[in-house]
XYZ file of C-alpha atoms in Angstrom:
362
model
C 273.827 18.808 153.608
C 272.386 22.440 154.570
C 272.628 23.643 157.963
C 269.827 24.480 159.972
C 269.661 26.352 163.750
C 268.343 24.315 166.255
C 265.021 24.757 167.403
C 265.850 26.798 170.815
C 267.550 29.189 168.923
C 264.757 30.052 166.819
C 262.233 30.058 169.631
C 264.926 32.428 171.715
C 264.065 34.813 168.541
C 260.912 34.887 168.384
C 259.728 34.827 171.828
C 262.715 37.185 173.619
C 263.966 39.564 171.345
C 260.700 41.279 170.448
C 260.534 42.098 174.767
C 263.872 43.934 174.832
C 263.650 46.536 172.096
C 263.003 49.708 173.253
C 259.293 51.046 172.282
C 261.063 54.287 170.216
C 262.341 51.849 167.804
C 259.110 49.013 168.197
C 257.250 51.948 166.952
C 259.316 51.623 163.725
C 257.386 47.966 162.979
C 253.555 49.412 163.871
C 253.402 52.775 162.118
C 250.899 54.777 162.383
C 247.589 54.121 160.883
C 247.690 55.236 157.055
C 244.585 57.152 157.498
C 245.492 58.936 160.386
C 245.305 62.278 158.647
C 242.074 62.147 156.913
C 240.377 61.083 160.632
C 242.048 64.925 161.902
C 240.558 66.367 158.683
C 236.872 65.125 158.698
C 236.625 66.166 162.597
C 237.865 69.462 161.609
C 235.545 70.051 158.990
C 232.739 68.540 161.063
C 233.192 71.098 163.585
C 233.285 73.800 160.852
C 230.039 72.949 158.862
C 228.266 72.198 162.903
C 228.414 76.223 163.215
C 225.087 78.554 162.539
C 225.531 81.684 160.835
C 223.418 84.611 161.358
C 223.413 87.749 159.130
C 221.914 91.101 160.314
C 221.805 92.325 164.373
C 219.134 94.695 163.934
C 216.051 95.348 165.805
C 215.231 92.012 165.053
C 217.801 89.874 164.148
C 219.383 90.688 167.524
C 216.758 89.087 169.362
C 216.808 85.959 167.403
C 220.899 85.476 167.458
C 219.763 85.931 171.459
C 217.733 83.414 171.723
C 220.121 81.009 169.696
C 222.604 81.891 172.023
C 220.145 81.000 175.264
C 219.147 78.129 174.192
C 222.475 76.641 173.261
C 220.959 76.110 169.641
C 224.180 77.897 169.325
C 227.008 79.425 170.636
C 228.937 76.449 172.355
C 231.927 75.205 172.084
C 230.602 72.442 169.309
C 228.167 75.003 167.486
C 229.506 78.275 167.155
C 227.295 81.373 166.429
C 228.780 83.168 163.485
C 227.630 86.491 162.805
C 227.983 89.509 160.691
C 226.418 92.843 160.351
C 226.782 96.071 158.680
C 227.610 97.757 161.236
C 230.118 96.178 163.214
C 229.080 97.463 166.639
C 226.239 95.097 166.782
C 228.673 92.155 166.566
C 230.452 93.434 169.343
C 227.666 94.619 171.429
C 226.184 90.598 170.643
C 229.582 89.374 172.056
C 229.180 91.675 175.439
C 225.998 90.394 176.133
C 227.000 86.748 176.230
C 230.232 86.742 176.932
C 230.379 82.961 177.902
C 228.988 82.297 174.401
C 231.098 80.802 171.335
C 230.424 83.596 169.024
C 232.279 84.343 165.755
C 232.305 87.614 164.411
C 233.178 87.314 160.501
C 234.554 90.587 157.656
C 231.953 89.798 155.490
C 228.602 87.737 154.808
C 230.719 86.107 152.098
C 232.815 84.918 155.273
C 229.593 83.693 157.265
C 228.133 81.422 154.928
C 231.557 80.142 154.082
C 231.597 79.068 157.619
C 228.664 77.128 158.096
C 226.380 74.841 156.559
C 223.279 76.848 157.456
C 223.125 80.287 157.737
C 219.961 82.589 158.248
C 219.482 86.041 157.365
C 217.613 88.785 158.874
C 217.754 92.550 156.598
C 215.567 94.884 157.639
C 214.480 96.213 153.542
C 214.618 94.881 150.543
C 216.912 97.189 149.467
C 219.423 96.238 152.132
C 219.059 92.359 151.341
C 219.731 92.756 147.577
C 222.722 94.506 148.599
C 223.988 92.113 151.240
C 222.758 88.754 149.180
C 225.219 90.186 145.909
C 227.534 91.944 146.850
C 231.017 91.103 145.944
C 231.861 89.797 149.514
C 228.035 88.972 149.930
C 225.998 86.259 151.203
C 225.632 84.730 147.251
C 229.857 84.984 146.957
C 229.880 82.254 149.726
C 227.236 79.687 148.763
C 228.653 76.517 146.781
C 227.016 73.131 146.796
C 225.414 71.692 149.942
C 225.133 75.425 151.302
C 221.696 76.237 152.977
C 220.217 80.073 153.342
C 217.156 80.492 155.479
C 215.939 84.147 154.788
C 214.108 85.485 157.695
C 212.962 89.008 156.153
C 210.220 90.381 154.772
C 210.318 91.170 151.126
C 208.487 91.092 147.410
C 207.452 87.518 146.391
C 209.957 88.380 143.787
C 212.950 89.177 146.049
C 212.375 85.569 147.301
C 212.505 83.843 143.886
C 215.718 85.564 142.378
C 217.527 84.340 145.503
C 216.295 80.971 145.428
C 217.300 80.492 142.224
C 220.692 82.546 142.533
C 221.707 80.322 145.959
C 220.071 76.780 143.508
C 222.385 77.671 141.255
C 225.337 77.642 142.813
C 224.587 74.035 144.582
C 222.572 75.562 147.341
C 219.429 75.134 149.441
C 216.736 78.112 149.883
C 214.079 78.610 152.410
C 212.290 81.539 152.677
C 211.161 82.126 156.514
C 209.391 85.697 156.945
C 208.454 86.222 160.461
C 204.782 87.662 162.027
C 205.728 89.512 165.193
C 208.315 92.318 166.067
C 210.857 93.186 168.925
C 209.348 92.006 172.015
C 208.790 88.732 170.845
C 211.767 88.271 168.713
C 213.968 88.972 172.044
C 211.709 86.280 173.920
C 211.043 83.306 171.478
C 207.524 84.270 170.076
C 207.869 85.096 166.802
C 205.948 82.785 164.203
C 207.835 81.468 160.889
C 205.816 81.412 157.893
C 207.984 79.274 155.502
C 208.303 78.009 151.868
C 210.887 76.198 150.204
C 213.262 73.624 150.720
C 211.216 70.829 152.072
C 214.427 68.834 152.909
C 215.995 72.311 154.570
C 212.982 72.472 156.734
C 213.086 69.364 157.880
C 216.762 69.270 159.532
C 216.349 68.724 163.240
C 219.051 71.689 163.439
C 216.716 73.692 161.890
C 213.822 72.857 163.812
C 215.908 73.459 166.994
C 216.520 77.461 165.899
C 212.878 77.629 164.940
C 211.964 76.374 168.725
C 214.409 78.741 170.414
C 213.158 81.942 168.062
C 209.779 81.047 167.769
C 206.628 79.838 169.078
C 204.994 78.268 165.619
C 206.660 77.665 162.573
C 204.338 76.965 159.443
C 205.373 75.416 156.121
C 203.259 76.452 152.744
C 204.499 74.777 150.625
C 207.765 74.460 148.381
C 206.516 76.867 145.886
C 208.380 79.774 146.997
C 206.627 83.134 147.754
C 203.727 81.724 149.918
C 205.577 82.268 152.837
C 206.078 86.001 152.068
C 202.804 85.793 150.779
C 201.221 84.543 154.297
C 202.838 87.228 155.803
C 201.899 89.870 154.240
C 198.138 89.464 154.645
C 198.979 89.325 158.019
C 201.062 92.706 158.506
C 198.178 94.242 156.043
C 196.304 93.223 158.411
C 197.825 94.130 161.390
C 198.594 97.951 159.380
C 194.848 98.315 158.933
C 194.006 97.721 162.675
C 196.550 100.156 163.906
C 195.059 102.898 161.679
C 191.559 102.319 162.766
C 192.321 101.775 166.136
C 194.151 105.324 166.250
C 191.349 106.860 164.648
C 188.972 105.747 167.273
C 191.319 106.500 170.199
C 191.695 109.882 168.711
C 187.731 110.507 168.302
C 187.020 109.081 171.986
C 189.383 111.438 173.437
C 188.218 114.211 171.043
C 184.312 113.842 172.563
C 185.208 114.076 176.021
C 185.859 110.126 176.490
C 188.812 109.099 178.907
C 191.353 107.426 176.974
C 192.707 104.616 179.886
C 189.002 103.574 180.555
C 187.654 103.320 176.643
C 190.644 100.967 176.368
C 189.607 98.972 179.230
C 186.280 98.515 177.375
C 188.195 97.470 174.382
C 189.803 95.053 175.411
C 186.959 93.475 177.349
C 184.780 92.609 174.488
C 185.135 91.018 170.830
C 187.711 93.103 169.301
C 190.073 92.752 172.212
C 193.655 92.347 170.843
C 197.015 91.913 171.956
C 198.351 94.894 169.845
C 195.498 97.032 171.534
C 196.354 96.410 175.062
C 200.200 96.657 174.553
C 199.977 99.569 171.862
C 197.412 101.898 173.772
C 198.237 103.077 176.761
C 201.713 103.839 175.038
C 199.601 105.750 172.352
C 198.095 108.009 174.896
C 201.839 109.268 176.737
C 203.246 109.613 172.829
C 205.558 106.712 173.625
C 206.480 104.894 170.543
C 210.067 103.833 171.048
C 210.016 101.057 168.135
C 208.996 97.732 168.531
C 208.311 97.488 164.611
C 208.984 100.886 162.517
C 206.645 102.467 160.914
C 208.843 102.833 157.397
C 208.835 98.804 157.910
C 205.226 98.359 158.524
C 204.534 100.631 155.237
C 206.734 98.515 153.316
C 204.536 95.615 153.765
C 201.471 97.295 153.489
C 202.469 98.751 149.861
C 203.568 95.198 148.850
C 200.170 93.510 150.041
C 198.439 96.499 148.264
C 200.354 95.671 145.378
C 199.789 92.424 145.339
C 195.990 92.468 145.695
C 196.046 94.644 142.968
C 198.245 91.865 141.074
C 194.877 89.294 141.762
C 192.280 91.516 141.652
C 191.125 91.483 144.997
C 189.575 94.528 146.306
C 191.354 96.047 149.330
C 189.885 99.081 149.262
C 190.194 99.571 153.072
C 193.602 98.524 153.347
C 194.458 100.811 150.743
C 193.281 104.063 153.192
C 195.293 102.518 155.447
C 198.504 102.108 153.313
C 198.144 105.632 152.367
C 198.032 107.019 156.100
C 200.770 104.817 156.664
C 202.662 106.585 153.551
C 201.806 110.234 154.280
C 202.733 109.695 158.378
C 206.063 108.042 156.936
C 206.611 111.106 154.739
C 205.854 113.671 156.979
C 209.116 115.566 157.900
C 207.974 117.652 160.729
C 206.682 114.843 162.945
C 209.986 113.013 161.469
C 208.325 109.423 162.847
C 209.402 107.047 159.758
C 211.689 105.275 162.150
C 209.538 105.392 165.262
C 206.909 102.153 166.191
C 204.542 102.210 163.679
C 201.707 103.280 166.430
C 203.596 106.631 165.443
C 200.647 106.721 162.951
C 198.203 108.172 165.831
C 200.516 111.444 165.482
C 199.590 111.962 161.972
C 195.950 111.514 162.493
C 196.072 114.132 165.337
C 197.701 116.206 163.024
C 195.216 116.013 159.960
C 192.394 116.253 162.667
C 190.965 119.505 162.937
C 189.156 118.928 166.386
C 190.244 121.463 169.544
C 191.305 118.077 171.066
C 193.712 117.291 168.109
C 195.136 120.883 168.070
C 195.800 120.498 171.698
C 197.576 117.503 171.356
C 200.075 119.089 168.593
């Protein structure tokens, strides 16, 4: 017959001995959960891809990273701002001005886009984006799959296409997202975005929270890229053509005896009244034009909407003058203006003006 413990005895084991082991060794029967690990992982790479990357501090670009920054779009402790820009004084000058913000300063663009899931861009030529976008350590080294660039410059309808393809590639997403407006209202949250592209990259609320804190309007054309570089370069055509005219005019009121100050007054009380006009002119007339908006930028555009006119067939005659003022006052070494506001353009109409008014003025 097989021996078996009395019931108290197994009830003393079951219901005491489990209360007087120490909790170092009770750990020993409830291990850790298995996926302990991969819960520390997928928070650390959420807060990785939560970060905003922003390429290019320039006249513009710092203004936009600002208003990121101000209105926590980025730059806390969950969102970092990452940034990077050829010259790495910006970065640090960025830092200094917020210096309760979470900004990361990266080596490289390569670095940047590594960092986040969405990164913008902001180069102030094409030249300088083709070299940032594939360079070695560039903004194309860093894109794999799920990746998102949002391109903020202002380039050839071409520019746009090789990079959306390049970034598609490699697994990416592309948006082009040219801005209309310059330094004032990049540094205040005014600038419009005039967008084409990813559809799906557009629609992310983070996304639509950095257009909001850089901009006052954001407009999508379509997914077809190029009509967002297309949109805006009608409108800084446009805006090139009005400046020329509207220096002529200056200059020829001035030039038959007309006060300068009160001809703008009269401006900008009737149909032609424009913002540029009242914020431009009375600058015009004391030869201030620290730049808001280069004039070696606002040429750029104009020769790319000539050329592309000339692409459609569209005559542009006037536009054309224009571009070519724009082009000689960018040349011209002795006034040396290419990098001042493109109002700058007023000095090279004084200067091919032949008037007593115009040689005083030189």
């Amino acid at each position: 017959m097989n021996w078996c413990p009395p019931v108290h005895s197994i009830l003393f084991l079951l219901l005491v001995v489990p209360n007087i082991i120490p909790s170092e060794s009770a750990s020993a029967f409830h291990p850790p959960p298995t996926n302990f690990k991969s819960i520390s992982k997928t928070s650390f790479v959420t807060l990785e891809m939560s970060s905003i990357g922003f390429i290019g501090l320039g006249i513009m670009g710092e203004g936009m990273a600002g208003c990121l920054l101000s209105n926590d779009v980025a730059g806390t402790k969950e969102t970092p701002l990452v940034v990077w820009n050829r010259s790495p004084s910006k970065c640090a000058n960025l830092k200094d001005k917020y210096p309760d913000k979470n900004i990361v300063v990266k080596e490289s663009a390569k670095d940047v886009v590594e960092s986040c899931e969405i990164t913008f861009s902001m180069l102030s030529t094409p030249e300088a984006s083709k070299a940032v976008f594939e360079a070695p350590a560039g903004v194309l080294a860093g894109v794999t799959a799920g990746k998102a660039i949002i391109d903020c410059a202002t380039l050839a309808e071409s520019d746009m296409q090789r990079m959306k393809d390049q970034v598609e590639t490699k697994g990416g997403k592309f948006l082009e997202a040219p801005v209309s407006g310059s330094k004032g209202p990049a540094h205040t949250g005014q600038l419009i975005f005039l967008c084409a592209g990813s559809k799906s990259l557009f629609d992310e609320e983070s996304v639509q929270s950095a257009f909001k804190a850089m901009g006052k309007a954001t407009h999508f054309f379509g997914e077809k890229i190029g009509y967002g570089t297309r949109a805006k370069l009608v409108v800084n055509s446009l805006m090139g053509t009005m400046m020329a005219a509207f220096g002529e005019s200056l200059a020829l009121a001035e030039s038959v005896g007309l006060d300068g100050e009160k001809m703008l007054e009269v401006i900008g009380q009737g149909a032609i009244q424009s913002p540029m006009y009242a914020l431009k002119g009375p600058k015009m007339l004391k030869k201030d034009h620290a730049p808001n908006f280069p004039l070696q930028h606002a040429h750029k555009d104009m020769k790319l909407a000539v050329d592309m006119a000339k692409g459609v067939g569209v005559e542009y005659a006037v536009t054309e003058e224009a571009e070519k003022l724009l082009r000689e006052a960018r040349e011209d070494k002795d006034l040396n203006i290419a990098e001042e506001d493109f109002s700058a353009v007023f000095e090279k109409i004084h200067k091919k003006s032949t008037g007593e008014f115009s040689k005083k003025w030189n």
